[in-house]
Coordinates of C-alpha atoms in Angstrom, one line a residue:
Chain N
X1 CA -36.9 13.1 11.1
X2 CA -35.3 16.5 11.8
X3 CA -31.6 17.0 10.9
X4 CA -30.8 17.3 14.6
X5 CA -32.3 13.9 15.3
X6 CA -30.1 12.5 12.5
X7 CA -27.1 14.0 14.1
X8 CA -27.7 12.6 17.5
X9 CA -28.6 9.2 16.2
X10 CA -25.3 9.1 14.2
X11 CA -22.8 9.3 17.0
X12 CA -23.4 5.8 18.4
X13 CA -22.5 4.4 14.9
X14 CA -18.9 5.7 15.5
X15 CA -18.5 3.8 18.8
X16 CA -17.3 0.4 17.4
X17 CA -14.7 2.0 15.1
X18 CA -13.4 4.3 17.9
X19 CA -13.4 1.5 20.4
X20 CA -11.4 -0.7 18.1
X21 CA -9.0 2.1 17.3
X22 CA -8.5 2.9 20.9
X23 CA -8.2 -0.7 22.2
X24 CA -6.0 -2.1 19.4
X25 CA -3.9 1.0 18.5
X26 CA -4.1 3.9 20.9
X27 CA -3.9 2.0 24.2
X28 CA -1.0 -0.2 23.2
X29 CA 0.9 2.8 21.8
X30 CA 0.2 4.8 25.0
X31 CA 1.3 1.8 27.0
X32 CA 4.5 1.5 25.0
X33 CA 5.1 5.2 25.5
X34 CA 4.6 5.0 29.3
X35 CA 6.8 1.9 29.5
X36 CA 9.6 3.8 27.6
X37 CA 9.5 6.9 29.8
X38 CA 9.2 5.1 33.1
X39 CA 12.5 3.1 32.6
X40 CA 15.5 5.4 33.3
X41 CA 17.6 6.6 30.5
X42 CA 15.9 4.9 27.5
X43 CA 15.9 8.0 25.4
X44 CA 19.4 9.1 26.2
X45 CA 20.6 5.6 25.5
X46 CA 19.3 6.0 22.0
X47 CA 21.8 8.9 21.5
X48 CA 24.7 7.3 23.3
X49 CA 24.6 3.5 22.5
X50 CA 26.5 4.1 19.3
X51 CA 24.3 1.8 17.3
X52 CA 20.9 3.5 17.2
X53 CA 22.1 6.8 15.7
X54 CA 24.1 5.0 13.0
X55 CA 21.1 2.9 12.1
X56 CA 18.7 5.9 12.2
X57 CA 21.0 7.9 9.9
X58 CA 21.4 5.0 7.5
X59 CA 17.6 4.7 7.5
X60 CA 17.0 8.4 6.8
X61 CA 19.6 8.2 3.9
X62 CA 18.0 5.1 2.5
X63 CA 14.5 6.5 2.8
X64 CA 15.5 9.8 1.1
X65 CA 17.2 7.9 -1.7
X66 CA 14.1 5.8 -2.3
X67 CA 12.0 8.9 -2.2
X68 CA 14.1 10.8 -4.8
X69 CA 14.3 7.7 -7.0
X70 CA 10.5 7.2 -6.8
X71 CA 9.9 10.8 -7.6
X72 CA 12.2 10.8 -10.6
X73 CA 10.5 7.6 -11.9
X74 CA 7.0 8.4 -10.8
X75 CA 6.5 11.9 -11.9
X76 CA 7.0 11.3 -15.7
X77 CA 4.8 8.2 -15.4
X78 CA 2.0 10.1 -13.6
X79 CA 2.4 12.9 -16.2
X80 CA 2.1 10.5 -19.0
X81 CA -1.0 9.0 -17.4
X82 CA -2.7 12.4 -17.6
X83 CA -1.8 12.8 -21.3
X84 CA -2.9 9.5 -22.9
X85 CA -6.3 8.4 -24.0
X86 CA -8.8 7.3 -21.2
X87 CA -8.4 3.7 -22.3
X88 CA -4.6 3.8 -22.1
X89 CA -4.9 5.7 -18.8
X90 CA -7.0 2.8 -17.4
X91 CA -4.3 0.3 -18.4
X92 CA -1.5 2.4 -16.9
X93 CA -3.5 2.8 -13.7
X94 CA -4.1 -1.0 -13.4
X95 CA -0.4 -1.5 -13.9
X96 CA 0.2 0.7 -10.8
X97 CA -2.6 -0.9 -8.8
X98 CA -1.9 -4.6 -9.4
X99 CA 1.5 -4.5 -7.7
X100 CA 0.0 -2.2 -5.0
X101 CA -2.3 -5.0 -4.0
X102 CA -0.1 -7.9 -4.9
X103 CA 1.3 -9.9 -1.9
X104 CA 4.2 -8.0 -0.3
X105 CA 5.9 -11.3 0.4
X106 CA 5.6 -12.4 -3.3
X107 CA 7.1 -9.1 -4.5
X108 CA 10.0 -9.3 -2.0
X109 CA 10.6 -12.9 -2.8
X110 CA 10.8 -11.9 -6.5
X111 CA 13.5 -9.4 -5.5
X112 CA 15.4 -12.1 -3.6
X113 CA 15.5 -14.2 -6.8
X114 CA 16.6 -11.2 -8.9
X115 CA 19.3 -9.9 -6.6
X116 CA 20.6 -13.1 -5.1
X117 CA 24.2 -14.3 -5.6
X118 CA 24.3 -15.7 -9.2
X119 CA 20.9 -14.1 -9.9
X120 CA 19.9 -12.4 -13.2
X121 CA 21.1 -8.9 -12.1
X122 CA 24.5 -10.2 -11.2
X123 CA 24.7 -12.1 -14.5
X124 CA 23.7 -8.9 -16.3
X125 CA 26.5 -6.9 -14.6
X126 CA 28.9 -9.8 -15.3
X127 CA 27.9 -9.6 -19.0
X128 CA 29.0 -6.0 -19.1
X129 CA 32.3 -6.8 -17.4
X130 CA 31.5 -6.0 -13.7
X131 CA 32.1 -9.4 -12.2
X132 CA 31.5 -9.1 -8.5
X133 CA 28.5 -6.9 -8.0
X134 CA 26.7 -8.2 -5.0
X135 CA 23.4 -6.4 -4.3
X136 CA 21.8 -9.0 -2.1
X137 CA 22.5 -8.2 1.5
X138 CA 23.5 -4.6 0.8
X139 CA 21.8 -1.3 1.4
X140 CA 21.9 -0.7 -2.4
X141 CA 19.9 -3.8 -3.1
X142 CA 17.3 -2.8 -0.4
X143 CA 17.1 0.6 -2.0
X144 CA 16.4 -0.7 -5.4
X145 CA 13.7 -3.2 -4.2
X146 CA 12.1 -0.6 -1.9
X147 CA 11.9 1.9 -4.7
X148 CA 9.8 -0.6 -6.8
X149 CA 7.6 -1.5 -3.8
X150 CA 7.0 2.2 -2.9
X151 CA 6.5 3.5 -6.4
X152 CA 2.6 3.2 -6.4
X153 CA 2.6 5.4 -3.3
X154 CA 4.3 8.1 -5.3
X155 CA 2.4 7.7 -8.5
X156 CA -1.1 7.6 -7.1
X157 CA -1.1 11.0 -5.3
X158 CA 0.8 12.5 -8.2
X159 CA -1.7 11.3 -10.7
X160 CA -4.6 12.7 -8.7
X161 CA -3.0 16.1 -8.6
X162 CA -1.6 16.2 -12.1
X163 CA -4.9 15.1 -13.6
X164 CA -6.5 18.2 -12.1
X165 CA -4.2 20.7 -13.8
X166 CA -5.7 22.6 -16.7
X167 CA -3.4 22.0 -19.7
X168 CA -4.7 25.0 -21.5
X169 CA -2.5 27.1 -19.1
X170 CA 0.5 25.4 -20.8
X171 CA -0.9 26.3 -24.2
X172 CA -1.5 29.8 -23.1
X173 CA 2.2 30.0 -21.9
X174 CA 3.3 28.6 -25.3
X175 CA 1.1 31.1 -27.1
X176 CA 2.7 33.9 -25.2
X177 CA 6.1 32.8 -26.5
X178 CA 7.3 30.4 -23.8
X179 CA 9.4 27.4 -24.8
X180 CA 7.9 24.0 -23.9
X181 CA 10.5 23.5 -21.2
X182 CA 10.0 26.9 -19.7
X183 CA 6.2 26.5 -19.9
X184 CA 6.5 23.2 -17.9
X185 CA 8.8 24.6 -15.2
X186 CA 7.0 27.9 -14.8
X187 CA 3.4 26.8 -15.1
X188 CA 2.9 23.0 -14.7
X189 CA 5.5 22.2 -12.0
X190 CA 4.4 24.9 -9.5
X191 CA 0.8 23.6 -9.9
X192 CA 1.9 20.1 -9.2
X193 CA 3.8 20.8 -6.0
X194 CA 0.9 19.6 -3.8
X195 CA 1.0 16.2 -5.3
X196 CA 4.8 16.1 -5.2
X197 CA 4.6 16.9 -1.5
X198 CA 2.0 14.3 -0.8
X199 CA 4.0 11.6 -2.7
X200 CA 7.3 12.5 -1.2
X201 CA 6.1 12.6 2.4
X202 CA 4.1 9.4 1.9
X203 CA 7.0 7.4 0.4
X204 CA 9.5 8.9 2.9
X205 CA 7.5 8.1 6.0
X206 CA 6.5 4.6 4.7
X207 CA 10.2 3.9 3.9
X208 CA 11.3 5.0 7.4
X209 CA 9.3 2.3 9.1
X210 CA 9.5 -0.4 6.4
X211 CA 10.4 -3.8 7.7
X212 CA 9.9 -6.6 5.2
X213 CA 12.3 -5.5 2.4
X214 CA 15.3 -4.6 4.6
X215 CA 14.7 -7.7 6.8
X216 CA 14.7 -10.0 3.7
X217 CA 17.1 -8.3 1.4
X218 CA 19.4 -6.4 3.7
X219 CA 21.9 -7.7 6.2
X220 CA 22.0 -7.5 10.0
X221 CA 25.3 -5.6 9.7
X222 CA 23.6 -2.9 7.8
X223 CA 20.2 -3.0 9.4
X224 CA 17.6 -0.3 9.2
X225 CA 15.6 1.1 12.1
X226 CA 12.6 -1.3 11.6
X227 CA 15.0 -4.3 12.0
X228 CA 16.6 -2.8 15.1
X229 CA 13.1 -2.3 16.5
X230 CA 12.1 -5.9 15.8
X231 CA 15.3 -7.3 17.2
X232 CA 15.1 -5.3 20.4
X233 CA 11.5 -6.5 20.9
X234 CA 11.5 -10.2 20.0
X235 CA 15.1 -11.2 20.6
X236 CA 16.3 -8.9 23.4
X237 CA 12.8 -8.5 25.0
X238 CA 13.9 -5.0 25.9
X239 CA 10.4 -3.4 25.6
X240 CA 11.4 -0.1 27.1
X241 CA 14.3 0.5 24.7
X242 CA 12.2 -0.8 21.7
X243 CA 9.3 1.5 22.8
X244 CA 11.5 4.5 23.0
X245 CA 12.9 3.9 19.5
X246 CA 9.4 3.1 18.2
X247 CA 8.1 6.4 19.6
X248 CA 10.8 8.3 17.8
X249 CA 9.9 6.7 14.5
X250 CA 6.1 7.2 15.2
X251 CA 6.4 10.9 16.1
X252 CA 8.7 11.7 13.1
X253 CA 6.2 10.0 10.8
X254 CA 3.1 11.6 12.3
X255 CA 4.6 15.1 12.3
X256 CA 5.6 14.7 8.6
X257 CA 2.2 13.4 7.6
X258 CA 0.4 16.1 9.6
X259 CA 2.6 18.7 7.9
X260 CA 2.0 17.3 4.4
X261 CA -1.7 17.0 5.2
X262 CA -1.9 20.7 5.9
X263 CA -0.3 21.3 2.5
X264 CA -2.9 19.2 0.7
X265 CA -4.6 16.1 2.0
X266 CA -2.1 13.3 1.6
X267 CA -3.8 10.7 3.7
X268 CA -7.2 11.0 1.9
X269 CA -5.6 11.4 -1.5
X270 CA -3.7 8.1 -1.3
X271 CA -6.7 6.3 0.2
X272 CA -9.2 7.5 -2.3
X273 CA -7.0 6.5 -5.3
X274 CA -6.0 3.2 -3.8
X275 CA -9.4 2.1 -2.6
X276 CA -11.7 3.0 -5.5
X277 CA -11.9 0.8 -8.5
X278 CA -9.9 2.1 -11.5
X279 CA -12.8 2.5 -13.9
X280 CA -14.4 5.2 -11.7
X281 CA -12.0 7.9 -12.6
Chain H
X1 CA -8.0 29.7 -46.2
X2 CA -8.6 27.1 -43.5
X3 CA -10.1 23.7 -43.6
X4 CA -12.2 22.3 -40.7
X5 CA -9.5 19.9 -39.7
X6 CA -6.9 22.5 -39.1
X7 CA -7.5 23.3 -35.4
X8 CA -7.2 19.6 -34.5
X9 CA -4.1 19.1 -36.4
X10 CA -2.5 22.2 -34.9
X11 CA -3.5 21.1 -31.4
X12 CA -1.7 17.8 -31.7
X13 CA 1.3 19.6 -33.2
X14 CA 1.6 22.2 -30.4
X15 CA 1.1 19.8 -27.5
X16 CA 2.3 16.3 -28.5
X17 CA 3.4 13.6 -26.1
X18 CA 7.2 13.5 -26.6
X19 CA 8.5 10.1 -27.8
X20 CA 11.0 9.9 -24.9
X21 CA 8.2 10.3 -22.4
X22 CA 6.4 7.4 -24.0
X23 CA 9.6 5.3 -24.0
X24 CA 10.3 6.2 -20.4
X25 CA 6.7 5.2 -19.5
X26 CA 7.3 1.9 -21.2
X27 CA 10.4 1.3 -19.0
X28 CA 8.4 2.1 -15.9
X29 CA 5.7 -0.3 -16.9
X30 CA 8.5 -3.0 -17.2
X31 CA 9.9 -2.0 -13.8
X32 CA 6.4 -2.3 -12.2
X33 CA 5.6 -5.7 -13.7
X34 CA 8.7 -7.6 -14.6
X35 CA 10.3 -8.2 -11.2
X36 CA 7.2 -9.9 -9.8
X37 CA 6.8 -12.1 -12.9
X38 CA 10.1 -13.8 -12.0
X39 CA 8.3 -15.9 -9.4
X40 CA 6.2 -17.7 -12.1
X41 CA 9.0 -19.6 -13.9
X42 CA 10.6 -20.3 -10.5
X43 CA 7.4 -22.0 -9.4
X44 CA 8.0 -24.8 -12.0
X45 CA 11.6 -25.3 -11.1
X46 CA 13.0 -28.7 -10.1
X47 CA 15.7 -27.2 -7.9
X48 CA 15.7 -27.4 -4.1
X49 CA 17.1 -23.9 -3.7
X50 CA 16.1 -20.5 -5.1
X51 CA 18.7 -20.7 -7.9
X52 CA 18.0 -18.8 -11.1
X53 CA 17.5 -19.7 -14.0
X54 CA 15.1 -22.4 -12.9
X55 CA 15.9 -26.0 -13.7
X56 CA 13.6 -28.5 -15.5
X57 CA 9.8 -28.4 -15.4
X58 CA 7.7 -29.9 -12.6
X59 CA 4.4 -29.3 -10.8
X60 CA 6.1 -30.6 -7.6
X61 CA 6.0 -27.2 -5.8
X62 CA 2.3 -26.7 -6.4
X63 CA 1.7 -30.3 -5.3
X64 CA 3.6 -29.6 -2.1
X65 CA 1.7 -26.4 -1.6
X66 CA -1.6 -28.1 -1.7
X67 CA -0.6 -31.3 0.2
X68 CA 1.9 -30.1 2.8
X69 CA -0.1 -29.5 6.0
X70 CA 2.2 -26.6 7.0
X71 CA 1.3 -24.6 3.8
X72 CA -2.3 -25.8 3.7
X73 CA -2.9 -24.9 7.4
X74 CA -1.4 -21.4 7.0
X75 CA -3.5 -20.9 3.8
X76 CA -6.6 -21.9 5.7
X77 CA -5.7 -19.7 8.7
X78 CA -5.2 -16.7 6.3
X79 CA -8.6 -17.3 4.7
X80 CA -10.2 -17.6 8.2
X81 CA -8.6 -14.4 9.5
X82 CA -9.1 -12.4 6.3
X83 CA -12.8 -13.4 6.1
X84 CA -13.5 -12.5 9.7
X85 CA -11.5 -9.3 9.3
X86 CA -13.5 -8.4 6.2
X87 CA -16.8 -9.0 7.9
X88 CA -15.9 -7.1 11.1
X89 CA -14.1 -4.2 9.3
X90 CA -16.9 -3.8 6.8
X91 CA -19.5 -3.6 9.5
X92 CA -17.5 -1.2 11.7
X93 CA -16.2 0.9 8.8
X94 CA -19.6 1.2 7.1
X95 CA -21.3 2.3 10.3
X96 CA -18.5 4.9 10.9
X97 CA -18.7 6.2 7.3
X98 CA -22.5 6.6 7.4
X99 CA -22.2 8.5 10.7
X100 CA -19.4 10.7 9.5
X101 CA -21.3 11.5 6.3
X102 CA -24.1 13.0 8.4
X103 CA -21.8 14.9 10.9
X104 CA -19.9 18.1 10.4
X105 CA -17.7 20.2 12.6
X106 CA -14.4 19.9 14.3
X107 CA -15.1 16.8 16.3
X108 CA -16.2 14.8 13.3
X109 CA -13.2 16.0 11.4
X110 CA -10.9 14.9 14.2
X111 CA -12.6 11.5 14.3
X112 CA -12.1 11.1 10.6
X113 CA -8.4 11.9 10.9
X114 CA -8.0 9.6 13.9
X115 CA -9.6 6.7 12.0
X116 CA -7.0 7.2 9.2
X117 CA -4.0 6.9 11.5
X118 CA -3.6 3.2 10.9
X119 CA -2.8 3.8 7.2
X120 CA 0.1 6.2 8.0
X121 CA 1.4 4.8 11.3
X122 CA 4.5 2.7 10.6
X123 CA 3.5 -0.9 10.6
X124 CA 6.6 -1.9 12.6
X125 CA 5.8 0.5 15.4
X126 CA 2.2 -0.6 15.6
X127 CA 3.3 -4.2 15.5
X128 CA 5.7 -3.8 18.4
X129 CA 3.1 -2.0 20.5
X130 CA 0.3 -4.5 19.7
X131 CA 2.7 -7.4 20.3
X132 CA 3.6 -6.1 23.8
X133 CA 0.0 -5.4 24.7
X134 CA -1.3 -8.7 23.3
X135 CA 1.3 -10.6 25.3
X136 CA -0.3 -9.2 28.4
X137 CA -3.8 -9.9 27.2
X138 CA -2.9 -13.4 26.0
X139 CA -4.0 -12.6 22.5
X140 CA -0.8 -13.5 20.6
X141 CA -1.2 -16.6 18.4
X142 CA -5.0 -16.5 18.6
X143 CA -7.5 -16.0 15.8
X144 CA -9.2 -13.3 17.9
X145 CA -5.9 -11.4 18.2
X146 CA -5.1 -11.6 14.5
X147 CA -8.7 -10.5 13.6
X148 CA -8.7 -7.6 16.0
X149 CA -5.3 -6.3 14.9
X150 CA -6.1 -6.7 11.2
X151 CA -9.5 -5.1 11.6
X152 CA -7.9 -2.1 13.2
X153 CA -5.7 -1.5 10.1
X154 CA -8.4 -2.5 7.6
X155 CA -11.2 -0.1 8.8
X156 CA -9.7 3.0 7.1
X157 CA -9.9 1.3 3.7
X158 CA -13.6 0.5 4.2
X159 CA -14.2 4.0 5.5
X160 CA -12.7 5.5 2.4
X161 CA -14.5 3.3 -0.1
X162 CA -17.9 3.7 1.6
X163 CA -17.4 7.4 2.1
X164 CA -16.7 7.6 -1.6
X165 CA -20.0 5.8 -2.4
X166 CA -21.9 8.0 0.1
X167 CA -20.7 11.1 -1.8
X168 CA -23.3 10.4 -4.5
X169 CA -26.0 9.6 -2.0
X170 CA -28.9 12.1 -1.6
X171 CA -29.9 12.4 2.1
X172 CA -33.3 13.6 1.1
X173 CA -34.1 10.0 0.1
X174 CA -33.9 9.1 3.8
X175 CA -36.4 11.9 4.7
X176 CA -38.7 10.6 2.0
X177 CA -38.5 7.1 3.5
X178 CA -39.1 8.5 7.0
X179 CA -42.1 10.5 5.8
X180 CA -43.5 7.3 4.3
X181 CA -43.3 5.7 7.7
X182 CA -40.0 3.9 7.6
X183 CA -37.9 3.6 10.7
X184 CA -34.2 4.8 10.4
X185 CA -33.0 1.2 10.5
X186 CA -35.4 0.1 7.8
X187 CA -34.6 3.1 5.7
X188 CA -30.9 2.2 5.9
X189 CA -31.4 -1.4 4.8
X190 CA -33.9 -0.6 2.1
X191 CA -32.6 2.8 0.8
X192 CA -29.0 3.5 1.8
X193 CA -27.6 0.0 1.6
X194 CA -28.6 -0.8 -2.0
X195 CA -27.3 2.5 -3.2
X196 CA -23.9 2.2 -1.6
X197 CA -23.6 -1.5 -2.0
X198 CA -20.7 -1.2 -4.4
X199 CA -18.7 0.9 -2.0
X200 CA -19.4 -1.6 0.7
X201 CA -18.3 -4.5 -1.5
X202 CA -15.1 -2.7 -2.5
X203 CA -14.4 -2.0 1.1
X204 CA -14.9 -5.6 2.0
X205 CA -12.6 -6.9 -0.7
X206 CA -9.9 -4.4 0.3
X207 CA -10.2 -5.3 4.0
X208 CA -9.9 -9.0 3.0
X209 CA -6.7 -8.3 0.9
X210 CA -5.2 -6.1 3.6
X211 CA -5.6 -8.9 6.1
X212 CA -4.6 -11.7 3.8
X213 CA -1.4 -10.0 2.8
X214 CA -0.5 -8.4 6.1
X215 CA 2.9 -9.7 7.3
X216 CA 4.5 -7.4 9.9
X217 CA 1.8 -7.7 12.6
X218 CA 1.4 -11.4 11.7
X219 CA 5.1 -12.0 12.3
X220 CA 4.8 -10.7 15.8
X221 CA 1.5 -12.4 16.6
X222 CA 2.5 -15.8 15.3
X223 CA 2.8 -18.8 17.5
X224 CA 4.1 -22.3 16.6
X225 CA 0.4 -23.4 16.6
X226 CA -1.1 -20.6 14.5
X227 CA 0.5 -18.7 11.7
X228 CA -0.8 -17.1 8.5
X229 CA 0.4 -17.7 4.9
X230 CA 2.6 -14.5 4.6
X231 CA 4.4 -15.7 7.8
X232 CA 4.9 -19.1 6.3
X233 CA 6.3 -17.5 3.2
X234 CA 8.6 -15.4 5.4
X235 CA 9.8 -18.5 7.2
X236 CA 10.4 -20.3 3.9
X237 CA 12.8 -17.6 2.9
X238 CA 14.5 -16.9 6.2
X239 CA 14.5 -20.2 8.0
X240 CA 13.7 -23.2 5.8
X241 CA 14.8 -22.3 2.2
X242 CA 11.7 -23.9 0.9
X243 CA 11.1 -23.2 -2.8
X244 CA 7.4 -23.9 -2.4
X245 CA 7.1 -20.1 -1.8
X246 CA 7.5 -19.6 -5.5
X247 CA 4.3 -21.6 -6.1
X248 CA 2.6 -19.7 -3.3
X249 CA 3.7 -16.3 -4.7
X250 CA 2.7 -17.2 -8.2
X251 CA -0.8 -18.2 -7.0
X252 CA -1.2 -14.9 -5.1
X253 CA 0.1 -12.8 -8.1
X254 CA -2.4 -14.6 -10.4
X255 CA -5.2 -14.2 -7.9
X256 CA -4.8 -10.5 -7.4
X257 CA -4.5 -9.9 -11.1
X258 CA -7.7 -11.8 -11.7
X259 CA -9.5 -9.9 -8.9
X260 CA -8.4 -6.6 -10.5
X261 CA -9.2 -7.6 -14.1
X262 CA -12.5 -9.3 -13.3
X263 CA -14.6 -6.2 -12.6
X264 CA -13.2 -4.6 -15.8
X265 CA -14.0 -7.6 -17.9
X266 CA -17.5 -8.0 -16.4
X267 CA -18.3 -4.3 -16.7
X268 CA -17.1 -4.4 -20.4
X269 CA -19.6 -7.2 -20.9
X270 CA -22.5 -5.4 -19.2
X271 CA -21.8 -2.3 -21.3
X272 CA -21.8 -4.3 -24.5
X273 CA -25.2 -5.8 -23.7

């Protein structure tokens, strides 16, 4: 069997996957796009209807807050993962992966219990004297819950990058008279930027289009773009307007992901870490 | 002068893990795990709302989960859809992974990237587009519709895990099989398959979980006659205020934890043997 023959016999194997992708994803998306541009004024309405821009801005702020919080929490954790013994690393990794694969509904329901009126978080605040802290139905509550749900998407790409950094470089910097802090910021941090970029883009884009947490923990008065999209589709049946809004979200997401991908393989990084069993690394 | 143990001791002194980093890591572990654990005490509560702390102790919610036809049917539907999705996505994804492992160049790279799009495309946008299209094709609320939509988003996970397994596969083995008179199909079944079986199995499990847990597409594709368990859970919070969801959540948390810990425990046993 010549290698050419292997090549030509391989293309048909791709047909089912591509057909499925085209039929279920690309054709509906293209159809949505055509629908949105053939109705007059759908895109200018997004700018002028007074609701969409407010919601989009709120979504961007929320997604950015979630991303920064996830980075501040996830970076030290991923760093710690690269430092501990292999056995402890396995445990820390499973702790990331179990919530990653645990039912989204179960996790959001847990946050409803925690943040609800009279729930444990409110009692905790009341114990410290802050009587009327209501997080359920607020953007703050959505942000807290979303940070926890998104955290694995930050930790996994960070871990795969930080694990590949040669720590002897840090020791070399120390040996040359650098303080631990300076060695970290001048040597380790620059080398970890690829992973930071991957995690930041991933969490930000996923947060932009996230539906379940805002729908369950937020309120219609402070809705995020995914809720608006769902509402325009299923309640108002305004497919053209919903399509236009969806296209904006999709294009922003894909542009950010493509950009991050050029900087260092986000999509594959997250996939590889998430889909391979923990003991393999 | 120096004792043999000096270098090691100096190393740990120069580059120790700071105590505050360990403490912070511990807090993050709590943040990862603790919130989800709240569902477990709730699942034994006697109350008819979601009030916390839970009241009394009863198995009533579990009993309701396993006897109420609404919950039982949605559980069965989820198993049906997830199983079919796992079979279809594993077949399609494995074929694509095998093909892509043999192909190089720009077109193959483009195909690889395209097949990853479902992982990064916002679920809500995909759901809206699929919903509008499926309305026209009369696929909403059908098993076929659910399976096709879930397969489209599950294929990338199979692709990744099988590609990973193929990374350690030596293509010369296939030439050896061919030189011994084996057809490509036979060579695949007898040589390739056994060597990448763990990747395929991993992919199948992940495809199953992706489908079983998928809620956004499912919310759009549901019909009064056919809905999956995540949708029923969603309803029980938004429409019905049905605390049975805490039993359902607890069962799913325990199931995923077991699925994840089982390979570790089994492998530990194999190694010990």
